GROMACS .gro file of C-alpha atoms in nm:
model
  477
    1UNK     CA    1   0.004  -0.005   0.001
    2UNK     CA    2   0.128   0.382  -0.086
    3UNK     CA    3   0.007   0.676   0.093
    4UNK     CA    4   0.128   0.987  -0.111
    5UNK     CA    5   0.170   1.304   0.093
    6UNK     CA    6   0.119   1.670  -0.017
    7UNK     CA    7   0.380   1.735  -0.269
    8UNK     CA    8   0.636   1.987  -0.147
    9UNK     CA    9   0.864   2.281  -0.307
   10UNK     CA   10   1.163   2.454  -0.250
   11UNK     CA   11   1.392   2.712  -0.470
   12UNK     CA   12   1.526   2.421  -0.646
   13UNK     CA   13   1.308   2.143  -0.633
   14UNK     CA   14   0.962   2.008  -0.640
   15UNK     CA   15   0.894   1.658  -0.496
   16UNK     CA   16   0.654   1.401  -0.336
   17UNK     CA   17   0.716   1.182  -0.052
   18UNK     CA   18   0.517   0.824  -0.049
   19UNK     CA   19   0.510   0.629   0.246
   20UNK     CA   20   0.506   0.279   0.132
   21UNK     CA   21   0.341  -0.008   0.352
   22UNK     CA   22   0.465  -0.369   0.253
   23UNK     CA   23   0.215  -0.666   0.367
   24UNK     CA   24   0.382  -0.934   0.566
   25UNK     CA   25   0.288  -1.214   0.322
   26UNK     CA   26   0.525  -1.027   0.056
   27UNK     CA   27   0.796  -0.983   0.317
   28UNK     CA   28   0.782  -1.345   0.365
   29UNK     CA   29   0.792  -1.442   0.029
   30UNK     CA   30   1.085  -1.218  -0.018
   31UNK     CA   31   1.229  -1.389   0.247
   32UNK     CA   32   1.212  -1.735   0.081
   33UNK     CA   33   1.363  -1.636  -0.196
   34UNK     CA   34   1.633  -1.520  -0.066
   35UNK     CA   35   1.713  -1.821   0.142
   36UNK     CA   36   1.681  -2.014  -0.202
   37UNK     CA   37   1.907  -1.786  -0.355
   38UNK     CA   38   2.170  -1.824  -0.090
   39UNK     CA   39   2.105  -2.233  -0.097
   40UNK     CA   40   2.198  -2.224  -0.443
   41UNK     CA   41   2.528  -2.008  -0.436
   42UNK     CA   42   2.640  -2.146  -0.155
   43UNK     CA   43   2.861  -2.405  -0.104
   44UNK     CA   44   2.820  -2.625   0.282
   45UNK     CA   45   3.003  -2.883   0.407
   46UNK     CA   46   2.878  -3.195   0.466
   47UNK     CA   47   2.584  -3.124   0.177
   48UNK     CA   48   2.589  -3.199  -0.183
   49UNK     CA   49   2.516  -2.918  -0.451
   50UNK     CA   50   2.181  -2.884  -0.528
   51UNK     CA   51   2.021  -3.048  -0.218
   52UNK     CA   52   1.774  -2.854   0.022
   53UNK     CA   53   1.963  -2.705   0.312
   54UNK     CA   54   1.755  -2.687   0.666
   55UNK     CA   55   1.684  -2.332   0.707
   56UNK     CA   56   1.852  -2.307   1.081
   57UNK     CA   57   2.174  -2.424   0.895
   58UNK     CA   58   2.165  -2.248   0.604
   59UNK     CA   59   2.083  -1.913   0.818
   60UNK     CA   60   2.351  -1.972   1.068
   61UNK     CA   61   2.650  -2.060   0.797
   62UNK     CA   62   2.571  -1.718   0.574
   63UNK     CA   63   2.506  -1.506   0.863
   64UNK     CA   64   2.174  -1.379   1.039
   65UNK     CA   65   2.233  -1.046   0.992
   66UNK     CA   66   2.353  -1.090   0.616
   67UNK     CA   67   1.985  -1.275   0.536
   68UNK     CA   68   1.820  -0.984   0.740
   69UNK     CA   69   1.950  -0.727   0.501
   70UNK     CA   70   1.980  -0.935   0.200
   71UNK     CA   71   1.588  -0.981   0.263
   72UNK     CA   72   1.525  -0.632   0.303
   73UNK     CA   73   1.718  -0.518   0.016
   74UNK     CA   74   1.459  -0.745  -0.225
   75UNK     CA   75   1.207  -0.604  -0.075
   76UNK     CA   76   1.283  -0.269  -0.169
   77UNK     CA   77   1.387  -0.380  -0.531
   78UNK     CA   78   1.063  -0.571  -0.590
   79UNK     CA   79   0.826  -0.283  -0.386
   80UNK     CA   80   0.956   0.023  -0.540
   81UNK     CA   81   0.845  -0.019  -0.913
   82UNK     CA   82   0.518  -0.076  -0.765
   83UNK     CA   83   0.504   0.197  -0.544
   84UNK     CA   84   0.659   0.447  -0.815
   85UNK     CA   85   0.361   0.334  -1.025
   86UNK     CA   86   0.134   0.601  -0.843
   87UNK     CA   87   0.379   0.877  -0.970
   88UNK     CA   88   0.375   0.727  -1.289
   89UNK     CA   89   0.356   1.003  -1.566
   90UNK     CA   90   0.487   1.254  -1.325
   91UNK     CA   91   0.809   1.136  -1.167
   92UNK     CA   92   1.140   1.233  -1.312
   93UNK     CA   93   1.411   0.970  -1.424
   94UNK     CA   94   1.700   0.873  -1.184
   95UNK     CA   95   1.546   1.104  -0.933
   96UNK     CA   96   1.412   0.831  -0.648
   97UNK     CA   97   1.587   0.784  -0.345
   98UNK     CA   98   1.481   0.578   0.010
   99UNK     CA   99   1.493   0.879   0.281
  100UNK     CA  100   1.417   0.603   0.575
  101UNK     CA  101   1.753   0.486   0.713
  102UNK     CA  102   1.853   0.143   0.619
  103UNK     CA  103   1.935   0.121   0.991
  104UNK     CA  104   1.586   0.215   1.125
  105UNK     CA  105   1.432  -0.063   0.859
  106UNK     CA  106   1.685  -0.303   1.012
  107UNK     CA  107   1.634  -0.227   1.366
  108UNK     CA  108   1.218  -0.263   1.288
  109UNK     CA  109   1.234  -0.539   1.037
  110UNK     CA  110   0.993  -0.846   1.167
  111UNK     CA  111   0.814  -1.132   0.907
  112UNK     CA  112   0.518  -1.109   1.130
  113UNK     CA  113   0.448  -0.706   1.096
  114UNK     CA  114   0.388  -0.485   0.808
  115UNK     CA  115   0.751  -0.345   0.647
  116UNK     CA  116   0.697   0.030   0.612
  117UNK     CA  117   0.963   0.300   0.451
  118UNK     CA  118   0.957   0.635   0.267
  119UNK     CA  119   1.071   0.743  -0.072
  120UNK     CA  120   1.070   1.098  -0.201
  121UNK     CA  121   1.054   1.137  -0.583
  122UNK     CA  122   1.140   1.428  -0.796
  123UNK     CA  123   0.828   1.547  -0.975
  124UNK     CA  124   0.765   1.714  -1.309
  125UNK     CA  125   0.686   2.064  -1.212
  126UNK     CA  126   0.388   2.205  -1.282
  127UNK     CA  127   0.361   2.531  -1.504
  128UNK     CA  128   0.135   2.826  -1.493
  129UNK     CA  129   0.035   3.009  -1.778
  130UNK     CA  130   0.067   3.393  -1.802
  131UNK     CA  131  -0.177   3.436  -2.055
  132UNK     CA  132  -0.582   3.371  -2.038
  133UNK     CA  133  -0.557   3.212  -2.374
  134UNK     CA  134  -0.248   3.066  -2.281
  135UNK     CA  135  -0.092   2.941  -2.632
  136UNK     CA  136  -0.357   2.997  -2.855
  137UNK     CA  137  -0.311   3.254  -3.131
  138UNK     CA  138   0.014   3.334  -2.981
  139UNK     CA  139   0.179   3.651  -3.105
  140UNK     CA  140   0.507   3.635  -3.241
  141UNK     CA  141   0.795   3.877  -3.362
  142UNK     CA  142   1.043   3.683  -3.602
  143UNK     CA  143   1.352   3.929  -3.673
  144UNK     CA  144   1.486   3.827  -3.985
  145UNK     CA  145   1.844   3.916  -4.170
  146UNK     CA  146   1.778   4.098  -4.497
  147UNK     CA  147   2.155   3.899  -4.610
  148UNK     CA  148   1.936   3.607  -4.616
  149UNK     CA  149   1.756   3.724  -4.910
  150UNK     CA  150   1.789   3.465  -5.160
  151UNK     CA  151   1.802   3.718  -5.423
  152UNK     CA  152   2.068   3.941  -5.290
  153UNK     CA  153   2.270   3.681  -5.147
  154UNK     CA  154   2.269   3.474  -5.483
  155UNK     CA  155   2.451   3.813  -5.653
  156UNK     CA  156   2.693   3.841  -5.394
  157UNK     CA  157   2.749   3.471  -5.425
  158UNK     CA  158   2.817   3.516  -5.783
  159UNK     CA  159   3.047   3.814  -5.728
  160UNK     CA  160   3.258   3.644  -5.505
  161UNK     CA  161   3.281   3.344  -5.743
  162UNK     CA  162   3.334   3.600  -5.981
  163UNK     CA  163   3.627   3.780  -5.778
  164UNK     CA  164   3.794   3.455  -5.687
  165UNK     CA  165   3.873   3.407  -6.065
  166UNK     CA  166   4.052   3.715  -6.106
  167UNK     CA  167   4.432   3.802  -6.018
  168UNK     CA  168   4.587   4.098  -5.909
  169UNK     CA  169   4.767   4.335  -6.088
  170UNK     CA  170   5.010   4.595  -5.929
  171UNK     CA  171   4.907   4.951  -5.968
  172UNK     CA  172   5.205   5.127  -6.082
  173UNK     CA  173   5.021   5.470  -6.208
  174UNK     CA  174   4.716   5.591  -5.961
  175UNK     CA  175   4.594   5.588  -5.602
  176UNK     CA  176   4.382   5.357  -5.443
  177UNK     CA  177   3.993   5.308  -5.580
  178UNK     CA  178   3.732   5.138  -5.414
  179UNK     CA  179   3.776   4.772  -5.565
  180UNK     CA  180   4.126   4.738  -5.501
  181UNK     CA  181   4.337   4.549  -5.261
  182UNK     CA  182   4.592   4.739  -5.037
  183UNK     CA  183   4.895   4.672  -4.816
  184UNK     CA  184   4.923   4.915  -4.548
  185UNK     CA  185   5.067   4.933  -4.191
  186UNK     CA  186   4.805   5.161  -3.977
  187UNK     CA  187   4.923   5.337  -3.651
  188UNK     CA  188   4.697   5.518  -3.408
  189UNK     CA  189   4.737   5.765  -3.117
  190UNK     CA  190   4.454   5.899  -2.879
  191UNK     CA  191   4.402   6.298  -2.926
  192UNK     CA  192   4.267   6.549  -2.682
  193UNK     CA  193   4.352   6.539  -2.313
  194UNK     CA  194   4.530   6.247  -2.337
  195UNK     CA  195   4.674   6.263  -2.669
  196UNK     CA  196   4.990   6.082  -2.767
  197UNK     CA  197   4.932   5.751  -2.639
  198UNK     CA  198   4.899   5.475  -2.855
  199UNK     CA  199   4.611   5.260  -2.924
  200UNK     CA  200   4.778   4.907  -2.979
  201UNK     CA  201   4.441   4.724  -3.063
  202UNK     CA  202   4.409   4.950  -3.328
  203UNK     CA  203   4.739   4.963  -3.496
  204UNK     CA  204   4.878   4.633  -3.744
  205UNK     CA  205   5.113   4.606  -4.023
  206UNK     CA  206   5.113   4.389  -4.383
  207UNK     CA  207   4.708   4.457  -4.351
  208UNK     CA  208   4.548   4.322  -4.685
  209UNK     CA  209   4.259   4.547  -4.668
  210UNK     CA  210   4.024   4.474  -5.003
  211UNK     CA  211   3.820   4.781  -5.053
  212UNK     CA  212   3.506   4.630  -5.115
  213UNK     CA  213   3.475   4.469  -4.790
  214UNK     CA  214   3.472   4.760  -4.575
  215UNK     CA  215   3.083   4.735  -4.465
  216UNK     CA  216   3.213   4.705  -4.081
  217UNK     CA  217   3.535   4.889  -4.063
  218UNK     CA  218   3.582   5.222  -3.861
  219UNK     CA  219   3.353   5.495  -4.024
  220UNK     CA  220   3.552   5.741  -4.228
  221UNK     CA  221   3.891   5.529  -4.251
  222UNK     CA  222   3.816   5.409  -4.656
  223UNK     CA  223   3.717   5.761  -4.738
  224UNK     CA  224   4.081   5.874  -4.554
  225UNK     CA  225   4.302   5.678  -4.739
  226UNK     CA  226   4.149   5.678  -5.066
  227UNK     CA  227   4.400   5.791  -5.351
  228UNK     CA  228   4.708   5.726  -5.110
  229UNK     CA  229   4.980   5.600  -5.373
  230UNK     CA  230   5.253   5.307  -5.270
  231UNK     CA  231   5.493   5.411  -5.029
  232UNK     CA  232   5.285   5.752  -4.929
  233UNK     CA  233   5.194   5.790  -4.550
  234UNK     CA  234   4.854   5.943  -4.480
  235UNK     CA  235   4.759   6.068  -4.116
  236UNK     CA  236   4.407   6.181  -4.033
  237UNK     CA  237   4.196   6.246  -3.703
  238UNK     CA  238   3.860   5.984  -3.654
  239UNK     CA  239   3.679   5.883  -3.356
  240UNK     CA  240   3.550   5.554  -3.290
  241UNK     CA  241   3.203   5.541  -3.247
  242UNK     CA  242   2.972   5.489  -2.931
  243UNK     CA  243   2.842   5.132  -3.025
  244UNK     CA  244   3.212   5.003  -3.061
  245UNK     CA  245   3.259   4.670  -3.001
  246UNK     CA  246   3.575   4.786  -2.738
  247UNK     CA  247   3.430   4.943  -2.445
  248UNK     CA  248   3.750   5.089  -2.379
  249UNK     CA  249   3.765   5.265  -2.705
  250UNK     CA  250   3.384   5.419  -2.746
  251UNK     CA  251   3.390   5.767  -2.828
  252UNK     CA  252   3.747   5.805  -2.826
  253UNK     CA  253   3.911   6.022  -3.070
  254UNK     CA  254   4.225   5.910  -3.253
  255UNK     CA  255   4.473   6.030  -3.497
  256UNK     CA  256   4.582   5.782  -3.736
  257UNK     CA  257   4.866   5.774  -3.958
  258UNK     CA  258   4.888   5.488  -4.250
  259UNK     CA  259   5.112   5.367  -4.504
  260UNK     CA  260   5.074   5.237  -4.809
  261UNK     CA  261   5.321   4.943  -4.873
  262UNK     CA  262   5.147   4.767  -5.192
  263UNK     CA  263   4.831   4.845  -5.417
  264UNK     CA  264   4.703   4.581  -5.639
  265UNK     CA  265   4.392   4.600  -5.865
  266UNK     CA  266   4.152   4.310  -5.965
  267UNK     CA  267   4.177   4.193  -6.308
  268UNK     CA  268   3.851   4.020  -6.384
  269UNK     CA  269   3.796   3.778  -6.668
  270UNK     CA  270   3.440   3.899  -6.869
  271UNK     CA  271   3.142   3.753  -6.683
  272UNK     CA  272   2.948   3.543  -6.972
  273UNK     CA  273   2.865   3.220  -7.088
  274UNK     CA  274   3.284   3.112  -7.153
  275UNK     CA  275   3.307   3.100  -6.758
  276UNK     CA  276   3.030   2.934  -6.650
  277UNK     CA  277   3.168   2.605  -6.576
  278UNK     CA  278   3.452   2.783  -6.344
  279UNK     CA  279   3.208   2.960  -6.197
  280UNK     CA  280   3.025   2.633  -6.127
  281UNK     CA  281   3.124   2.303  -6.259
  282UNK     CA  282   2.917   2.094  -6.467
  283UNK     CA  283   2.739   2.427  -6.611
  284UNK     CA  284   2.770   2.559  -6.963
  285UNK     CA  285   2.583   2.936  -6.953
  286UNK     CA  286   2.586   3.202  -6.740
  287UNK     CA  287   2.222   3.176  -6.684
  288UNK     CA  288   2.203   2.803  -6.561
  289UNK     CA  289   2.493   2.930  -6.303
  290UNK     CA  290   2.287   3.210  -6.178
  291UNK     CA  291   1.973   2.939  -6.121
  292UNK     CA  292   2.149   2.684  -5.951
  293UNK     CA  293   2.300   2.941  -5.688
  294UNK     CA  294   1.956   3.137  -5.669
  295UNK     CA  295   1.796   2.790  -5.607
  296UNK     CA  296   2.076   2.698  -5.331
  297UNK     CA  297   2.013   3.054  -5.232
  298UNK     CA  298   1.635   2.959  -5.146
  299UNK     CA  299   1.684   2.675  -4.978
  300UNK     CA  300   1.924   2.841  -4.735
  301UNK     CA  301   1.654   3.124  -4.705
  302UNK     CA  302   1.377   2.949  -4.581
  303UNK     CA  303   1.603   2.737  -4.403
  304UNK     CA  304   1.691   3.035  -4.182
  305UNK     CA  305   1.386   3.151  -4.168
  306UNK     CA  306   1.201   2.837  -4.028
  307UNK     CA  307   1.486   2.829  -3.784
  308UNK     CA  308   1.447   3.186  -3.676
  309UNK     CA  309   1.048   3.148  -3.633
  310UNK     CA  310   1.155   2.781  -3.447
  311UNK     CA  311   1.379   3.024  -3.221
  312UNK     CA  312   1.082   3.320  -3.162
  313UNK     CA  313   0.791   3.051  -3.095
  314UNK     CA  314   1.020   2.887  -2.828
  315UNK     CA  315   1.125   3.261  -2.688
  316UNK     CA  316   0.764   3.350  -2.673
  317UNK     CA  317   0.654   3.059  -2.528
  318UNK     CA  318   0.933   3.066  -2.202
  319UNK     CA  319   0.815   3.424  -2.149
  320UNK     CA  320   0.461   3.320  -2.127
  321UNK     CA  321   0.456   3.068  -1.875
  322UNK     CA  322   0.584   3.054  -1.531
  323UNK     CA  323   0.737   2.769  -1.356
  324UNK     CA  324   0.730   2.822  -0.984
  325UNK     CA  325   0.992   2.540  -0.919
  326UNK     CA  326   1.220   2.362  -1.092
  327UNK     CA  327   1.377   2.005  -0.990
  328UNK     CA  328   1.750   2.005  -0.957
  329UNK     CA  329   1.764   1.686  -1.099
  330UNK     CA  330   1.591   1.809  -1.392
  331UNK     CA  331   1.767   2.122  -1.421
  332UNK     CA  332   2.090   1.898  -1.399
  333UNK     CA  333   1.933   1.631  -1.649
  334UNK     CA  334   1.905   1.922  -1.886
  335UNK     CA  335   2.206   2.107  -1.860
  336UNK     CA  336   2.447   1.794  -1.878
  337UNK     CA  337   2.231   1.680  -2.236
  338UNK     CA  338   2.311   2.041  -2.342
  339UNK     CA  339   2.669   2.009  -2.222
  340UNK     CA  340   2.753   1.674  -2.380
  341UNK     CA  341   2.562   1.820  -2.720
  342UNK     CA  342   2.829   2.058  -2.714
  343UNK     CA  343   3.092   1.863  -2.606
  344UNK     CA  344   3.024   1.585  -2.899
  345UNK     CA  345   3.029   1.911  -3.174
  346UNK     CA  346   3.339   2.053  -3.051
  347UNK     CA  347   3.497   1.669  -3.073
  348UNK     CA  348   3.393   1.609  -3.429
  349UNK     CA  349   3.487   1.951  -3.509
  350UNK     CA  350   3.839   1.959  -3.395
  351UNK     CA  351   3.949   1.588  -3.281
  352UNK     CA  352   4.012   1.596  -2.947
  353UNK     CA  353   4.255   1.368  -2.784
  354UNK     CA  354   4.162   1.170  -2.476
  355UNK     CA  355   4.328   1.432  -2.213
  356UNK     CA  356   4.155   1.722  -2.377
  357UNK     CA  357   3.802   1.520  -2.367
  358UNK     CA  358   3.907   1.410  -2.006
  359UNK     CA  359   3.933   1.747  -1.875
  360UNK     CA  360   3.599   1.861  -2.065
  361UNK     CA  361   3.440   1.569  -1.912
  362UNK     CA  362   3.547   1.630  -1.542
  363UNK     CA  363   3.311   1.731  -1.278
  364UNK     CA  364   3.413   2.065  -1.264
  365UNK     CA  365   3.409   2.181  -1.615
  366UNK     CA  366   3.034   2.037  -1.603
  367UNK     CA  367   2.950   2.195  -1.326
  368UNK     CA  368   3.077   2.560  -1.429
  369UNK     CA  369   2.913   2.537  -1.717
  370UNK     CA  370   2.585   2.484  -1.584
  371UNK     CA  371   2.610   2.767  -1.366
  372UNK     CA  372   2.747   2.948  -1.634
  373UNK     CA  373   2.443   2.879  -1.825
  374UNK     CA  374   2.179   2.854  -1.542
  375UNK     CA  375   1.988   3.127  -1.711
  376UNK     CA  376   1.963   2.952  -2.031
  377UNK     CA  377   1.902   2.624  -1.894
  378UNK     CA  378   1.580   2.734  -1.701
  379UNK     CA  379   1.436   2.864  -2.020
  380UNK     CA  380   1.501   2.560  -2.214
  381UNK     CA  381   1.333   2.362  -1.913
  382UNK     CA  382   1.063   2.640  -1.924
  383UNK     CA  383   1.027   2.571  -2.300
  384UNK     CA  384   1.039   2.195  -2.276
  385UNK     CA  385   0.761   2.193  -2.021
  386UNK     CA  386   0.501   2.424  -2.226
  387UNK     CA  387   0.572   2.205  -2.536
  388UNK     CA  388   0.501   1.879  -2.346
  389UNK     CA  389   0.162   2.057  -2.210
  390UNK     CA  390   0.054   2.140  -2.570
  391UNK     CA  391   0.173   1.822  -2.704
  392UNK     CA  392  -0.116   1.647  -2.476
  393UNK     CA  393  -0.338   1.885  -2.465
  394UNK     CA  394  -0.340   1.912  -2.853
  395UNK     CA  395  -0.335   1.492  -2.884
  396UNK     CA  396  -0.035   1.531  -3.071
  397UNK     CA  397   0.105   1.193  -3.269
  398UNK     CA  398   0.388   1.127  -3.457
  399UNK     CA  399   0.496   0.804  -3.648
  400UNK     CA  400   0.676   0.513  -3.445
  401UNK     CA  401   0.891   0.426  -3.723
  402UNK     CA  402   1.032   0.782  -3.786
  403UNK     CA  403   1.097   0.737  -3.362
  404UNK     CA  404   1.272   0.370  -3.447
  405UNK     CA  405   1.455   0.538  -3.739
  406UNK     CA  406   1.607   0.844  -3.531
  407UNK     CA  407   1.674   0.631  -3.219
  408UNK     CA  408   1.909   0.425  -3.503
  409UNK     CA  409   2.115   0.716  -3.607
  410UNK     CA  410   2.154   0.863  -3.257
  411UNK     CA  411   2.297   0.556  -3.117
  412UNK     CA  412   2.538   0.530  -3.464
  413UNK     CA  413   2.643   0.880  -3.365
  414UNK     CA  414   2.755   0.800  -3.026
  415UNK     CA  415   2.950   0.442  -3.157
  416UNK     CA  416   3.132   0.662  -3.451
  417UNK     CA  417   3.265   0.900  -3.186
  418UNK     CA  418   3.342   0.609  -2.915
  419UNK     CA  419   3.073   0.760  -2.671
  420UNK     CA  420   2.893   0.593  -2.416
  421UNK     CA  421   2.522   0.603  -2.409
  422UNK     CA  422   2.183   0.483  -2.265
  423UNK     CA  423   1.957   0.323  -2.529
  424UNK     CA  424   1.650   0.427  -2.340
  425UNK     CA  425   1.760   0.761  -2.233
  426UNK     CA  426   1.855   0.835  -2.627
  427UNK     CA  427   1.505   0.698  -2.699
  428UNK     CA  428   1.379   0.943  -2.443
  429UNK     CA  429   1.550   1.246  -2.593
  430UNK     CA  430   1.447   1.161  -2.938
  431UNK     CA  431   1.077   1.158  -2.820
  432UNK     CA  432   1.137   1.500  -2.691
  433UNK     CA  433   1.271   1.662  -3.021
  434UNK     CA  434   1.003   1.484  -3.176
  435UNK     CA  435   0.711   1.609  -2.984
  436UNK     CA  436   0.877   1.926  -2.988
  437UNK     CA  437   0.876   1.912  -3.396
  438UNK     CA  438   0.549   1.852  -3.384
  439UNK     CA  439   0.400   2.121  -3.145
  440UNK     CA  440   0.636   2.379  -3.362
  441UNK     CA  441   0.451   2.272  -3.629
  442UNK     CA  442   0.113   2.311  -3.479
  443UNK     CA  443   0.228   2.661  -3.334
  444UNK     CA  444   0.323   2.751  -3.667
  445UNK     CA  445  -0.027   2.695  -3.822
  446UNK     CA  446  -0.215   2.823  -3.535
  447UNK     CA  447  -0.020   3.152  -3.421
  448UNK     CA  448   0.011   3.560  -3.555
  449UNK     CA  449   0.335   3.516  -3.672
  450UNK     CA  450   0.495   3.890  -3.782
  451UNK     CA  451   0.865   3.879  -3.988
  452UNK     CA  452   1.051   4.182  -3.939
  453UNK     CA  453   1.376   4.197  -4.093
  454UNK     CA  454   1.686   4.398  -4.008
  455UNK     CA  455   1.904   4.593  -4.203
  456UNK     CA  456   2.189   4.376  -4.355
  457UNK     CA  457   2.474   4.613  -4.284
  458UNK     CA  458   2.374   4.612  -3.892
  459UNK     CA  459   2.362   4.208  -3.943
  460UNK     CA  460   2.681   4.193  -4.082
  461UNK     CA  461   2.859   4.461  -3.854
  462UNK     CA  462   2.778   4.200  -3.595
  463UNK     CA  463   2.825   3.874  -3.718
  464UNK     CA  464   3.157   3.943  -3.922
  465UNK     CA  465   3.399   3.991  -3.644
  466UNK     CA  466   3.256   3.677  -3.537
  467UNK     CA  467   3.305   3.460  -3.852
  468UNK     CA  468   3.583   3.591  -3.978
  469UNK     CA  469   3.777   3.590  -3.670
  470UNK     CA  470   4.079   3.517  -3.822
  471UNK     CA  471   4.096   3.783  -4.112
  472UNK     CA  472   3.943   4.070  -3.904
  473UNK     CA  473   4.073   4.435  -3.935
  474UNK     CA  474   4.192   4.588  -3.589
  475UNK     CA  475   3.939   4.856  -3.725
  476UNK     CA  476   3.658   4.631  -3.781
  477UNK     CA  477   3.342   4.714  -3.563
   0.00000   0.00000   0.00000
């Protein structure tokens, strides 16, 4: 018999305490089974293997206390699953713990009396919807980067491919023009009250500057060096904008000195059918190249918009639900899954050695990640709980054959990377992903979605320093 005590909460846990009562008949059956097992495994002098050993002799040989402890363990193992049935669907995996001390159970145990023990288990937290309509008619604003526009992206890709076919030629009879590539040395010092101090982060030697890629450069820098010739030096004042990525340079006035070391122009082949195969192997016409690139860019555009839409929906879900208490076991499980996924991705990309993997897999590294990502993990859990409730409330389903296939793919990925895995846990994770996909599909069809396009130059200014760190200019915004 199981008695469920009231659900309790703390700042990081929500649990149920179960009081379990086991009738004497079950205790006696467990006791008999323990004796039978000891009889099979124990060789007692004077008794042939398989011959029934009198109970008193067996107990005296094995030890009364040992038999008693083994019987209690057998009772717990047998009755815990039945006890957990009362919280099926709510209990979090691997969060069950017997809270009655074993010494107390051992002291009070009797084959003629009811055996009692208490169990605590973390349960799925209840979520509170902050909107009266809950998730119905969800209003979502999706920010889209203009740079993913298929038409403009395909034109930019064609320009990039065309430029890659060009060759650099030395400029001898003129100064720098837009479209040239120049090699320069840059020196910078502060002006004003703190004048004359060097700005090391804004200085460089032998910087290869493609003037067609100056969108995120310090405003005014390109215009200030237009016309410079090889061997010539130009000096000019500029100020770092308040939006500059380096906080210590925001609003700083500086005097720049630029020396032109080399100057090149790019000689490009005629953009026509003759270079179609070089632009895109297998193509015979420029129109064919343009069409293929455009179709690829359309696929990228759709994928990017779909991803941005899903992210915006999930972000909105986390804003309209409240979770009074997130069980620590759930927080750690989700956080460790996130950490494991990132570690696997890093291992695939960089082929980490055993020592690196061991360091990154240490408990210290994991705990630091959990603390650093606490807010992010909490939002993911809120989204996960909201998605789960929507999946149940809307009676959504997914094909079982797809589940089996995805589990097999995930297991194969673990094996390829020689990582340990629990197939039951993998299955649960895949189920969560597939439930999430179904819910997002349903929400996309039943939400009010507004798309807002961001300025491409502003977006590029944010992205370029991240995507091109190796080639970044010291003057990149």
